[in-house]
Backbone as JSON, one array per atom type, in Angstrom:
{
  "sequence": "XXXXXXXXXXXXXXXXXXXXXXXXXXXXXXXXXXXXXXXXXXXXXXXXXXXXXXXXXXXXXXXXXXXXXXXXXXXXXXXXXXXXXXXXXXXXXXXXXXXXXXXXXXXXXXXXXXXXXXXXXXXXXXXXXXXXXXXXXXXXXX",
  "N": [[-19.16, -1.87, 51.64], [-17.9, -0.98, 54.58], [-14.85, -0.05, 54.99], [-12.34, -1.71, 57.06], [-10.87, 0.29, 59.28], [-12.58, 1.8, 59.01], [-15.11, 1.76, 60.75], [-17.12, 1.81, 63.83], [-17.16, -0.28, 66.08], [-16.77, -1.19, 69.14], [-18.56, -1.63, 72.1], [-17.35, 0.86, 74.13], [-17.24, 3.2, 71.87], [-19.46, 3.11, 70.54], [-20.99, 4.16, 73.05], [-19.62, 7.02, 73.25], [-19.96, 8.65, 71.53], [-23.54, 8.49, 71.25], [-23.28, 9.6, 73.74], [-22.11, 12.07, 73.79], [-21.95, 13.43, 71.86], [-23.45, 15.28, 69.14], [-27.51, 15.41, 68.3], [-28.88, 14.87, 65.67], [-31.87, 14.05, 64.55], [-34.23, 12.41, 62.41], [-37.13, 11.2, 60.53], [-36.67, 8.59, 59.27], [-34.62, 7.81, 60.69], [-31.93, 8.52, 63.44], [-29.07, 10.37, 63.97], [-26.2, 10.31, 65.35], [-23.53, 12.28, 65.94], [-19.91, 12.18, 67.1], [-17.4, 14.49, 67.41], [-15.62, 14.7, 68.84], [-12.97, 12.64, 69.2], [-11.35, 11.66, 71.17], [-8.22, 11.52, 72.24], [-6.54, 10.67, 73.97], [-7.87, 7.85, 74.42], [-7.53, 6.73, 72.34], [-5.05, 6.24, 71.17], [-4.17, 3.85, 72.22], [-6.29, 1.54, 71.44], [-5.5, 2.28, 68.99], [-3.19, -0.12, 68.48], [-4.55, -2.42, 69.17], [-6.63, -2.47, 67.85], [-7.45, -1.65, 65.67], [-5.37, -1.8, 63.16], [-4.43, -1.17, 60.39], [-4.4, 1.45, 60.17], [-2.6, 4.27, 60.38], [-0.73, 6.07, 62.78], [-1.45, 8.36, 64.32], [-3.99, 9.39, 62.12], [-6.45, 9.94, 62.12], [-9.31, 8.0, 61.15], [-12.52, 8.87, 60.25], [-15.06, 7.1, 61.91], [-17.81, 4.52, 61.61], [-21.22, 3.48, 62.82], [-23.7, 1.41, 63.7], [-27.22, 0.72, 64.33], [-29.78, -0.71, 64.61], [-32.32, -1.77, 65.56], [-34.54, -5.07, 66.91], [-37.27, -4.1, 66.5], [-37.98, -2.63, 64.26], [-37.88, -4.8, 62.73], [-38.06, -8.43, 61.33], [-35.17, -9.73, 60.85], [-33.99, -10.71, 58.33], [-35.24, -8.02, 57.36], [-33.31, -6.28, 59.05], [-30.97, -6.18, 58.52], [-30.85, -5.82, 55.64], [-31.98, -3.08, 56.07], [-29.48, -2.34, 57.45], [-27.72, -2.95, 55.51], [-28.26, -0.84, 53.28], [-27.83, 1.2, 54.76], [-25.56, 0.84, 55.6], [-24.46, 1.28, 53.07], [-24.8, 3.43, 52.08], [-23.97, 5.23, 53.76], [-21.15, 5.41, 53.11], [-19.75, 6.76, 51.34], [-20.57, 8.68, 51.78], [-18.47, 9.37, 53.93], [-16.36, 11.0, 53.64], [-16.72, 13.45, 54.02], [-16.54, 14.12, 56.45], [-15.4, 15.43, 59.52], [-11.96, 14.4, 60.44], [-11.22, 11.41, 62.62], [-14.16, 11.81, 64.08], [-16.84, 10.17, 65.11], [-19.44, 8.38, 64.17], [-22.94, 7.21, 64.58], [-25.7, 5.87, 63.48], [-29.2, 4.88, 63.98], [-31.51, 3.7, 62.91], [-35.31, 4.17, 62.76], [-38.11, 2.48, 63.72], [-39.99, 2.77, 61.8], [-37.98, 2.89, 59.0], [-38.38, 0.43, 58.09], [-39.94, 0.25, 56.4], [-39.2, 2.01, 54.89], [-38.03, 3.08, 51.27], [-34.58, 3.0, 49.45], [-34.1, 5.65, 48.6], [-35.91, 7.0, 50.02], [-33.7, 6.98, 52.8], [-31.73, 7.77, 51.75], [-32.52, 10.49, 51.48], [-32.6, 11.69, 53.82], [-30.92, 10.69, 55.77], [-28.51, 12.3, 54.61], [-29.86, 14.65, 54.72], [-29.73, 14.97, 57.7], [-27.37, 14.81, 58.27], [-26.19, 16.95, 57.15], [-27.19, 18.91, 58.73], [-26.42, 18.53, 61.68], [-24.08, 18.66, 60.39], [-23.48, 21.31, 59.6], [-24.53, 22.56, 61.87], [-21.97, 21.8, 63.98], [-19.8, 24.29, 64.13], [-21.47, 25.8, 65.69], [-21.61, 25.23, 67.97], [-20.03, 25.51, 70.38], [-21.88, 28.38, 70.93], [-23.7, 29.38, 73.76], [-26.58, 27.32, 74.81], [-29.97, 28.97, 75.34], [-29.59, 30.8, 74.84], [-30.81, 33.46, 73.28], [-32.93, 34.01, 74.81]],
  "CA": [[-19.15, -2.53, 52.7], [-17.28, -0.95, 55.25], [-13.59, -0.41, 55.58], [-12.11, -2.22, 58.95], [-10.65, 1.18, 59.85], [-14.34, 3.15, 58.88], [-16.63, 0.67, 61.4], [-17.06, 1.38, 65.43], [-17.26, -2.21, 66.62], [-16.61, -1.38, 70.78], [-19.73, -0.61, 72.86], [-17.32, 2.32, 74.3], [-17.41, 4.01, 71.21], [-20.79, 3.87, 70.18], [-21.9, 4.62, 74.17], [-19.05, 8.23, 73.67], [-20.52, 8.88, 70.45], [-24.69, 8.71, 71.28], [-23.46, 10.53, 75.0], [-21.2, 12.87, 73.81], [-22.3, 13.45, 70.42], [-24.98, 15.87, 68.46], [-28.33, 14.44, 67.56], [-30.08, 15.03, 64.16], [-33.68, 12.59, 63.91], [-35.56, 12.05, 61.16], [-38.9, 10.32, 60.65], [-36.81, 7.62, 59.74], [-33.55, 7.61, 61.48], [-31.52, 9.62, 63.85], [-28.04, 10.18, 63.63], [-24.81, 10.88, 66.15], [-21.86, 12.4, 65.26], [-19.44, 13.58, 68.09], [-16.14, 15.16, 67.12], [-14.63, 14.74, 69.82], [-11.8, 11.57, 69.17], [-10.86, 10.87, 72.22], [-7.26, 10.67, 71.48], [-5.99, 9.52, 75.03], [-8.25, 6.07, 74.25], [-7.42, 6.24, 70.52], [-3.82, 5.19, 70.82], [-4.5, 1.85, 72.67], [-7.25, 1.11, 70.34], [-5.09, 2.28, 67.19], [-2.49, -1.53, 68.62], [-5.24, -3.55, 69.29], [-8.43, -2.9, 66.78], [-6.99, -1.33, 63.69], [-3.87, -2.22, 63.05], [-4.09, -0.64, 59.07], [-4.53, 3.2, 60.86], [-1.05, 4.99, 61.19], [-0.81, 6.37, 64.58], [-1.97, 10.39, 63.45], [-4.17, 9.92, 61.27], [-7.66, 8.76, 62.46], [-10.17, 8.64, 60.63], [-13.71, 9.05, 60.75], [-15.61, 5.66, 61.95], [-19.48, 4.47, 61.58], [-21.84, 2.44, 63.39], [-25.79, 1.07, 62.91], [-27.84, 0.27, 65.51], [-30.78, -1.13, 63.95], [-33.92, -2.89, 66.51], [-36.06, -5.7, 66.45], [-38.1, -3.02, 66.72], [-37.39, -2.56, 62.9], [-38.98, -5.78, 61.92], [-37.37, -10.14, 60.85], [-33.96, -10.22, 60.41], [-34.23, -10.3, 56.77], [-35.34, -6.32, 57.01], [-33.41, -5.29, 59.94], [-30.35, -6.87, 57.56], [-31.52, -5.33, 54.43], [-31.95, -1.27, 56.25], [-28.24, -2.42, 57.37], [-26.83, -2.97, 53.92], [-28.42, 0.34, 52.87], [-27.48, 2.54, 55.36], [-23.85, 1.64, 55.39], [-23.5, 2.31, 51.17], [-25.42, 5.39, 51.92], [-22.51, 6.22, 54.62], [-19.22, 4.77, 53.03], [-19.84, 7.9, 49.94], [-20.56, 10.24, 52.63], [-17.56, 9.98, 55.44], [-15.66, 12.1, 53.46], [-17.25, 15.05, 54.52], [-16.82, 14.05, 58.63], [-14.45, 15.37, 59.86], [-11.66, 13.17, 60.58], [-11.74, 11.17, 64.37], [-15.08, 11.94, 63.92], [-17.77, 8.92, 65.61], [-20.93, 8.77, 63.83], [-23.83, 6.33, 65.41], [-26.7, 5.33, 63.05], [-29.76, 4.31, 64.81], [-32.66, 3.28, 62.84], [-36.41, 3.87, 63.31], [-39.2, 1.65, 62.73], [-40.28, 3.03, 59.92], [-37.25, 2.39, 58.3], [-38.54, -1.44, 56.88], [-40.68, 0.14, 54.44], [-38.7, 3.51, 53.12], [-36.96, 2.72, 50.05], [-33.58, 3.67, 49.63], [-34.02, 7.21, 48.01], [-36.12, 7.79, 51.61], [-33.01, 6.46, 53.78], [-30.7, 8.88, 51.7], [-32.77, 12.04, 51.68], [-32.77, 11.67, 55.89], [-29.68, 10.65, 55.71], [-28.19, 12.91, 53.97], [-30.59, 16.09, 56.04], [-29.17, 14.58, 59.2], [-26.03, 14.9, 57.88], [-26.14, 18.58, 56.69], [-28.24, 19.48, 60.24], [-25.1, 18.59, 61.93], [-22.39, 19.39, 60.43], [-23.49, 22.64, 60.06], [-24.44, 22.75, 63.37], [-21.01, 22.17, 64.82], [-18.84, 25.56, 64.23], [-21.94, 26.62, 66.35], [-22.04, 23.92, 69.06], [-20.25, 26.79, 71.18], [-22.48, 29.58, 71.65], [-24.12, 28.72, 74.77], [-27.72, 27.21, 74.77], [-30.68, 29.3, 76.0], [-28.65, 32.19, 74.26], [-31.41, 34.57, 72.94], [-34.08, 33.64, 75.95]],
  "C": [[-18.02, -1.19, 53.11], [-15.48, -0.42, 55.02], [-13.22, -0.87, 56.51], [-11.9, -0.92, 59.94], [-11.72, 2.39, 59.94], [-15.39, 2.68, 59.95], [-16.14, 0.89, 63.41], [-17.55, 0.07, 65.54], [-17.42, -1.86, 68.47], [-18.02, -0.53, 71.23], [-19.34, 1.13, 73.36], [-17.21, 3.33, 73.14], [-19.01, 4.46, 70.37], [-21.65, 4.5, 71.43], [-21.15, 6.46, 74.14], [-20.47, 8.94, 72.29], [-21.98, 9.41, 70.73], [-24.67, 9.87, 72.72], [-23.0, 11.43, 75.01], [-21.4, 13.45, 72.55], [-23.39, 14.47, 70.04], [-26.0, 15.38, 67.97], [-29.13, 15.2, 66.59], [-31.3, 14.09, 64.19], [-34.11, 13.58, 62.78], [-36.49, 11.01, 61.68], [-37.86, 8.73, 60.36], [-34.92, 6.84, 60.47], [-33.22, 8.33, 62.43], [-29.46, 8.84, 63.91], [-27.25, 10.97, 64.59], [-24.36, 11.4, 66.24], [-21.23, 13.69, 66.9], [-17.98, 13.51, 67.2], [-14.6, 15.41, 68.34], [-13.35, 13.65, 69.32], [-11.07, 11.51, 70.33], [-9.19, 10.58, 71.96], [-6.54, 10.6, 72.62], [-6.09, 8.51, 74.68], [-7.63, 5.61, 73.0], [-6.46, 5.41, 70.65], [-3.56, 3.99, 71.15], [-5.38, 1.0, 72.23], [-6.8, 1.23, 69.28], [-4.5, 0.52, 67.31], [-3.64, -2.11, 68.08], [-6.66, -3.59, 68.32], [-8.32, -2.57, 65.56], [-6.0, -0.69, 63.71], [-3.79, -1.14, 61.57], [-4.18, 0.53, 59.09], [-3.23, 3.5, 61.29], [-1.06, 5.69, 61.81], [-0.69, 8.49, 63.59], [-2.6, 10.49, 62.81], [-5.61, 9.22, 61.25], [-8.46, 9.79, 61.76], [-12.01, 8.14, 60.97], [-14.48, 7.69, 60.73], [-17.67, 6.03, 62.25], [-19.82, 3.36, 62.34], [-23.22, 2.25, 63.15], [-25.64, 0.43, 64.14], [-29.57, 0.32, 65.06], [-31.1, -2.54, 64.95], [-34.3, -3.94, 66.33], [-37.02, -4.86, 66.45], [-38.54, -3.07, 64.68], [-38.05, -3.6, 62.1], [-37.57, -7.32, 61.88], [-35.68, -9.35, 60.87], [-33.58, -9.97, 59.31], [-34.38, -8.74, 56.61], [-34.44, -5.76, 57.63], [-31.32, -5.16, 58.32], [-30.36, -6.3, 56.49], [-31.4, -3.15, 54.7], [-29.97, -1.06, 56.84], [-27.69, -2.01, 56.31], [-27.15, -1.4, 53.3], [-27.4, 1.0, 53.7], [-25.75, 2.54, 55.32], [-23.21, 1.79, 54.01], [-24.02, 3.29, 51.53], [-23.91, 6.06, 52.83], [-21.34, 6.71, 54.08], [-19.28, 6.12, 52.03], [-20.13, 8.7, 51.33], [-19.45, 10.0, 53.98], [-16.42, 10.36, 54.65], [-15.44, 13.67, 53.78], [-17.68, 14.67, 55.68], [-15.39, 13.98, 58.48], [-13.26, 14.02, 60.61], [-11.49, 13.1, 62.05], [-12.74, 11.73, 64.66], [-15.72, 10.46, 64.62], [-18.82, 9.2, 65.2], [-21.67, 7.42, 64.33], [-25.32, 6.36, 64.19], [-27.95, 4.65, 63.35], [-31.58, 4.42, 63.38], [-33.87, 3.03, 63.07], [-37.42, 2.86, 62.85], [-39.32, 1.25, 61.28], [-39.39, 3.15, 58.6], [-36.93, 1.59, 57.59], [-38.83, -1.44, 56.25], [-39.94, 1.4, 53.75], [-37.91, 2.67, 52.76], [-35.34, 3.63, 50.37], [-32.94, 5.3, 49.25], [-34.85, 8.67, 49.66], [-35.22, 8.04, 52.54], [-31.84, 7.68, 53.33], [-30.77, 10.15, 51.68], [-32.53, 12.01, 53.65], [-31.35, 11.79, 56.41], [-28.46, 11.61, 55.71], [-28.98, 14.33, 55.17], [-29.91, 15.99, 57.06], [-28.08, 14.62, 59.3], [-25.51, 16.15, 58.29], [-26.21, 19.27, 58.42], [-26.49, 19.47, 61.01], [-23.41, 18.97, 61.62], [-22.57, 20.44, 59.94], [-24.0, 23.29, 61.34], [-22.94, 22.73, 64.3], [-20.06, 23.83, 64.91], [-19.82, 26.38, 65.66], [-22.34, 25.84, 67.43], [-21.29, 24.83, 70.2], [-20.44, 27.6, 71.96], [-23.19, 28.43, 73.02], [-25.63, 28.22, 74.71], [-28.65, 27.76, 75.77], [-30.23, 31.12, 75.83], [-29.76, 33.83, 74.29], [-32.74, 34.01, 73.84], [-33.7, 35.54, 76.75]]
}
């Protein structure tokens, strides 16, 4: 289980990660990573929803989206538990203050733990490797 200071709970946080963050798609899941941190909005949230996090030390926070397209509730919860467990061990690799949303695709319902792990690692590797190049203009090679 993820510690409470590492969980995304608010719709606004999910939207920030999805809209402002980078995306890496894999056959079983899509990962959105935002290194923004939003320091202005974070100070208000710290006192309300994150009482265990000290001021000035933002930690990476994660959220999961597993829709009904993945399967019935039992299957969705299994996929969520697996993803939560996998991401818990990888949070230390993420930059402080980053927001990550993992969206399971329907194929995740029949995937093994190892398959989910492989896709999650590949997506994170791509996102973390690509972040420094994010300042380069897109289409510069044309």
